[in-house]
PDB file of C-alpha atoms in Angstrom:
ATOM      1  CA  UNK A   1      11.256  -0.334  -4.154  1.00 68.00           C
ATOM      2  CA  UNK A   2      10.500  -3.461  -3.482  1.00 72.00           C
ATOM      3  CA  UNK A   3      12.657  -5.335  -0.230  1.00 85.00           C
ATOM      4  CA  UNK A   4      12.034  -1.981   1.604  1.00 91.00           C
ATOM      5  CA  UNK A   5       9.640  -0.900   3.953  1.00 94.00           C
ATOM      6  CA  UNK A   6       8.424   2.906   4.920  1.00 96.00           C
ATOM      7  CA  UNK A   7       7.714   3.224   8.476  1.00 95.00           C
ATOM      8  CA  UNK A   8       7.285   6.126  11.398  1.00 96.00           C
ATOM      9  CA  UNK A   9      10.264   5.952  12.986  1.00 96.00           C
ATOM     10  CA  UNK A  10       9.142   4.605  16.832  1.00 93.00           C
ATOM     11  CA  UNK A  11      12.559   3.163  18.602  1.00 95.00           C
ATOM     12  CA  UNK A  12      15.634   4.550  19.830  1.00 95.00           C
ATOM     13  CA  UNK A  13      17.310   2.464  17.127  1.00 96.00           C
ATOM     14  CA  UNK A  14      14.583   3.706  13.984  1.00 96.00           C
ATOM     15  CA  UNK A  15      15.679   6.879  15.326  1.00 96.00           C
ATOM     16  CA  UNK A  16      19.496   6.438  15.703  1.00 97.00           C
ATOM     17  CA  UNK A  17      19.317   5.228  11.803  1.00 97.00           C
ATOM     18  CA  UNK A  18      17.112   8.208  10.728  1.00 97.00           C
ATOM     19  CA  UNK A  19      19.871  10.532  11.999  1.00 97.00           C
ATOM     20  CA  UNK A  20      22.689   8.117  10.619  1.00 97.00           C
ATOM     21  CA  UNK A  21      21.359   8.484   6.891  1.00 98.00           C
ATOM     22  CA  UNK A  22      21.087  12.615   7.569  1.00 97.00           C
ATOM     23  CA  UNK A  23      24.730  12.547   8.421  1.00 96.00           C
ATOM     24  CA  UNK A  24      25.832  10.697   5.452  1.00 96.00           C
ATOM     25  CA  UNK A  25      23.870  12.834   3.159  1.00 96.00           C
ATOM     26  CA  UNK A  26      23.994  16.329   4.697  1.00 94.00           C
ATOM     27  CA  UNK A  27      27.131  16.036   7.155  1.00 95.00           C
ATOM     28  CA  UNK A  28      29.489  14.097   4.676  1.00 95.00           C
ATOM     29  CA  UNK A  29      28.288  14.453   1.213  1.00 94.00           C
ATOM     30  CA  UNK A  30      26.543  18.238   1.306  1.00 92.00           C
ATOM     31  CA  UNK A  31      28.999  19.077   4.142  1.00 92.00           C
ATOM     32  CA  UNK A  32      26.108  20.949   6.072  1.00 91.00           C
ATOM     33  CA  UNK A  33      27.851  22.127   9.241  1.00 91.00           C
ATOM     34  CA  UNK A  34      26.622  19.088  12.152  1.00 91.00           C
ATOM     35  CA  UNK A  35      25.889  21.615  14.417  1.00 90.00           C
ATOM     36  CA  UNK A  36      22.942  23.364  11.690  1.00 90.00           C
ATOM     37  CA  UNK A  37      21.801  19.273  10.768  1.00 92.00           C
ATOM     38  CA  UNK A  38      20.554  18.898  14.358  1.00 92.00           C
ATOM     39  CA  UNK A  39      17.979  20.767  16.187  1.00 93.00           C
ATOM     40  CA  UNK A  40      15.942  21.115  18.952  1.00 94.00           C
ATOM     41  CA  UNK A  41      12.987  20.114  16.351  1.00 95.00           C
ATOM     42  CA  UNK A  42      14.670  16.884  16.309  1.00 96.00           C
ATOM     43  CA  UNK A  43      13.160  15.676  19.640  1.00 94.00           C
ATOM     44  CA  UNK A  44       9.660  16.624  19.095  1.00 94.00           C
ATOM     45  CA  UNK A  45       9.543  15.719  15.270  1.00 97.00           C
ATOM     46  CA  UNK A  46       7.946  12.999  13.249  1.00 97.00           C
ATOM     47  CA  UNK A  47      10.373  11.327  11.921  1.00 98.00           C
ATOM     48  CA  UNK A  48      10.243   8.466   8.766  1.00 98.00           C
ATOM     49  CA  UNK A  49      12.286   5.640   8.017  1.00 98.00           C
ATOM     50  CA  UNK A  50      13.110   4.029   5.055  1.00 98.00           C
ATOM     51  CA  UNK A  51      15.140   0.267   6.245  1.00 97.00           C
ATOM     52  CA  UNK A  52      15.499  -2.419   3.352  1.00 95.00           C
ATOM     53  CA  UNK A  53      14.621  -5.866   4.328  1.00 93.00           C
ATOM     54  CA  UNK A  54      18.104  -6.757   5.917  1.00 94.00           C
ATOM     55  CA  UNK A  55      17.760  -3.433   8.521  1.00 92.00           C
ATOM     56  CA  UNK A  56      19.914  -1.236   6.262  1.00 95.00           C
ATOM     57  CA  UNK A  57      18.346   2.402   6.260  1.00 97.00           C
ATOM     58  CA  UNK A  58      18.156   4.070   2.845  1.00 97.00           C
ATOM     59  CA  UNK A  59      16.530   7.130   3.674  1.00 98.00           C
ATOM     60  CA  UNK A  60      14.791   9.632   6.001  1.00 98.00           C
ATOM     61  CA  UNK A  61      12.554  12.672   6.720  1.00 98.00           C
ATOM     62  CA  UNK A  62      10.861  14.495   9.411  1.00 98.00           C
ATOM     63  CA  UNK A  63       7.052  15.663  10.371  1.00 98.00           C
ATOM     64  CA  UNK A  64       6.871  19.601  12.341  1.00 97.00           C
ATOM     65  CA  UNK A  65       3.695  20.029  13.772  1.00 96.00           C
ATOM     66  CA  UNK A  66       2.214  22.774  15.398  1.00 95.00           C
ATOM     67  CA  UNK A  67       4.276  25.845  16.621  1.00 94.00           C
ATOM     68  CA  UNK A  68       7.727  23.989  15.050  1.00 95.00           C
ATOM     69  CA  UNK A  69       6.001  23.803  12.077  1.00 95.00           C
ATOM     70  CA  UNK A  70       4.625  27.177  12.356  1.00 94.00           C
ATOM     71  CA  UNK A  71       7.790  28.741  12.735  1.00 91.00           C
ATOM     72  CA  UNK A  72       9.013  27.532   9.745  1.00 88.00           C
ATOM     73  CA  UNK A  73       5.737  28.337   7.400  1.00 89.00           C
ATOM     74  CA  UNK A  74       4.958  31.534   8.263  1.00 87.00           C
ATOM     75  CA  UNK A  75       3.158  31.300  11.319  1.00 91.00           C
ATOM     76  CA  UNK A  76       0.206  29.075  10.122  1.00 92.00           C
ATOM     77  CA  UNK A  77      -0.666  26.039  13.295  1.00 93.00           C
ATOM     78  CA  UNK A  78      -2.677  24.071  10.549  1.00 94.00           C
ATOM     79  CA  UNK A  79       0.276  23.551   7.966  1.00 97.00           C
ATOM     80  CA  UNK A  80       3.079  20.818   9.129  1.00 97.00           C
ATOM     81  CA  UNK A  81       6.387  21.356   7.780  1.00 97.00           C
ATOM     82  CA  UNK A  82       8.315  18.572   6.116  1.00 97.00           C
ATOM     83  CA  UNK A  83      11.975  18.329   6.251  1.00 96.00           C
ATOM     84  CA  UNK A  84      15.362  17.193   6.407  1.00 96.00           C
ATOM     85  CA  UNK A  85      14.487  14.264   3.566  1.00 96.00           C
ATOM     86  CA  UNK A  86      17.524  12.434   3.069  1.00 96.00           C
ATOM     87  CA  UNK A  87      18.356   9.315   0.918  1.00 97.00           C
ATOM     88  CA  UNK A  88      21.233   7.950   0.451  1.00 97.00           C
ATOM     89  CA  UNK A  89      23.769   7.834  -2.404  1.00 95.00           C
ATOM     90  CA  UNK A  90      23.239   3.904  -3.056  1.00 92.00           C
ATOM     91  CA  UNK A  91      19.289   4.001  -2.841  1.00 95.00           C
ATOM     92  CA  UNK A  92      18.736   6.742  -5.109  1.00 94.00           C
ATOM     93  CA  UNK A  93      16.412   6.496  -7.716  1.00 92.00           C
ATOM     94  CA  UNK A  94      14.651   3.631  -6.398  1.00 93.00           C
ATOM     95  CA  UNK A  95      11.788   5.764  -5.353  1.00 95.00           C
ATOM     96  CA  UNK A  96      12.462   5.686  -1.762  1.00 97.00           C
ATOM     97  CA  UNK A  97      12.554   9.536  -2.024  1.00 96.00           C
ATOM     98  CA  UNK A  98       8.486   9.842  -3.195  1.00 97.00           C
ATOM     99  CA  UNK A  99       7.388   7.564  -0.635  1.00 97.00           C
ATOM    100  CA  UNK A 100       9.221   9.062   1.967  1.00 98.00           C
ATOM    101  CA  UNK A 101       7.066  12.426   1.035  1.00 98.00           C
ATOM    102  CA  UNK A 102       3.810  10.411   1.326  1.00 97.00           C
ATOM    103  CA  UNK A 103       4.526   8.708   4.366  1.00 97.00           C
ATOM    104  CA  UNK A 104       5.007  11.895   6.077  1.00 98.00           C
ATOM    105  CA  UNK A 105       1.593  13.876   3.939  1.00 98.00           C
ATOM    106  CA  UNK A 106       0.049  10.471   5.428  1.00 97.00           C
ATOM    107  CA  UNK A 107       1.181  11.099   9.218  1.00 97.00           C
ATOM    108  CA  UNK A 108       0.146  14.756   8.790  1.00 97.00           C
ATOM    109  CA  UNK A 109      -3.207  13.868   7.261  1.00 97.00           C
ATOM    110  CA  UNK A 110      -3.351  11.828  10.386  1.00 96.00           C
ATOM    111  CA  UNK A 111      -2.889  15.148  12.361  1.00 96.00           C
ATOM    112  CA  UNK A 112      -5.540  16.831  10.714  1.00 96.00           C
ATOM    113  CA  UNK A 113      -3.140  19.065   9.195  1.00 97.00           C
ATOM    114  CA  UNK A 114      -4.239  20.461   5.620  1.00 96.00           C
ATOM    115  CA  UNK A 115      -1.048  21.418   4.222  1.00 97.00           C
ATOM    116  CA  UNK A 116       2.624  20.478   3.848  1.00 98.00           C
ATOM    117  CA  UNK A 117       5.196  23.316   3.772  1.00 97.00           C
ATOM    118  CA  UNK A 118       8.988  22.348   2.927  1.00 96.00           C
ATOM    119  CA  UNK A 119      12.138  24.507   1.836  1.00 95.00           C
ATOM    120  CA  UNK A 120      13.591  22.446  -1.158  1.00 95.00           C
ATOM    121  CA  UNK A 121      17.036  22.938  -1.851  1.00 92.00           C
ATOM    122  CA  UNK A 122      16.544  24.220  -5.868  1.00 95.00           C
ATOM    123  CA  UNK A 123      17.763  21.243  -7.740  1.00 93.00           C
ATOM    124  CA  UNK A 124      15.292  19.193  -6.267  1.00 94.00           C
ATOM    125  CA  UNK A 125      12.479  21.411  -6.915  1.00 96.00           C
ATOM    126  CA  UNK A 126      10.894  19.042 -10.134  1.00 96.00           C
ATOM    127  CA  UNK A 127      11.347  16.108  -7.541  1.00 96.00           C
ATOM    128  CA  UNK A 128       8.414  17.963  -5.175  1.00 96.00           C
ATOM    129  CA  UNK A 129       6.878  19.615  -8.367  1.00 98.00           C
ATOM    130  CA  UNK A 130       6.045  16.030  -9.317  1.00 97.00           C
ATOM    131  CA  UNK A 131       4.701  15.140  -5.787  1.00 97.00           C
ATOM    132  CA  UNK A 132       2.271  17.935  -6.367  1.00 97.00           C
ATOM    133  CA  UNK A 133       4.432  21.133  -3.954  1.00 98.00           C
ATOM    134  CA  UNK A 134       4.449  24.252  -5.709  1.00 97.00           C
ATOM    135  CA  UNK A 135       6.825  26.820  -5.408  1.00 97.00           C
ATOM    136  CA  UNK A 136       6.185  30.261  -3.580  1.00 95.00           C
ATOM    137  CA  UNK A 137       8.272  33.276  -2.617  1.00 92.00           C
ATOM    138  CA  UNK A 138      12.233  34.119  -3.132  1.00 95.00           C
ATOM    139  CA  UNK A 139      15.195  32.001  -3.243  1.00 96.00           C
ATOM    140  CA  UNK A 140      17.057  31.771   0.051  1.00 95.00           C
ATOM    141  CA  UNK A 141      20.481  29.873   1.469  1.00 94.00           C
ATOM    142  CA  UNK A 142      20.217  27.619   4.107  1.00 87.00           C
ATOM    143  CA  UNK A 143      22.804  25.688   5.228  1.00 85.00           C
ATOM    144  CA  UNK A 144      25.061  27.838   2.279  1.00 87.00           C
ATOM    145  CA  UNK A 145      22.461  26.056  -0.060  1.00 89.00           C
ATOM    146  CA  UNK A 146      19.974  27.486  -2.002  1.00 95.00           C
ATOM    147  CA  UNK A 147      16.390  26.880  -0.867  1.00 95.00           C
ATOM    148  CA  UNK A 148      13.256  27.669  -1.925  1.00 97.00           C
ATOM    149  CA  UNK A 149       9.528  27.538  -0.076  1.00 96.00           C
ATOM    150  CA  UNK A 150       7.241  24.998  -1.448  1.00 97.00           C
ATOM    151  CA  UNK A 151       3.622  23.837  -0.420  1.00 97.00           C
ATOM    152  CA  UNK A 152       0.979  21.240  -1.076  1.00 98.00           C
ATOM    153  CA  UNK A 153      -2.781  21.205   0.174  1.00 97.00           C
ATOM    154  CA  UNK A 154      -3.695  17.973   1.612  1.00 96.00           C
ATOM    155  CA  UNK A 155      -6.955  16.463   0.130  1.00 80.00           C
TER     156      UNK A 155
END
């Protein structure tokens, strides 16, 4: 991973090239509907950047805190809820992907938050098993995808 830096996404441009990556993954290559990629989560998020040295984002992923987080984890204020981690096709495997995920258990540390909630599509489920997220209730589709509910305590 080296040549690439991991950053809270702070300008209109970080923010521009977060949503540019979630298009190429979700819109074009998962063909998630563009009207279900974007929210109205999307203004109040967190959102992390992955650029490589020359400016060229390689990935993404968002921070929900408080009641946007709640209402995706089951009502619980204290839990933020990770999402919409994207990297694309070229950087895969690089390991922009993990520290993606620990950038944003950093920023919700930083938020005194004491758990991370996401909804893992299922083949990714060993990627977040490895990070330390475990698995909890039923399967479910989002986006036509199957999803399920994973969650690691913060220490």
């Amino acid at each position: 991973m080296s040549g690439t830096a991991v950053r809270v996404a702070e300008s209109p441009e970080d923010l521009e090239s977060c949503f540019a990556v979630r298009k190429e993954v979700f819109v074009a290559e998962q063909q998630v509907p563009e009207d279900l990629e974007y929210d109205e989560y999307d203004a109040t998020a967190v959102h992390v950047l992955a650029v490589r040295d020359d400016g060229l984002p390689l990935g993404t992923g968002r921070l929900l805190t408080g009641a946007a987080a709640a209402a995706k984890n089951g009502g619980d204020t204290g839990v933020g809820a990770l999402g919409r981690l994207a990297v694309t096709r070229a950087a895969r495997g690089l390991g922009i992907g993990a520290a993606l995920v620990r950038a944003i258990e950093d920023a919700a540390r930083a938020r005194g938050l004491t758990a991370v909630d996401l909804h893992a599509q299922t083949h990714a489920l060993g990627f977040y098993e490895r990070l330390g997220y475990e698995v909890y209730g039923p399967e479910f589709p989002d986006a036509g995808i199957p999803h399920r509910a994973m969650r690691k305590p913060l220490v």
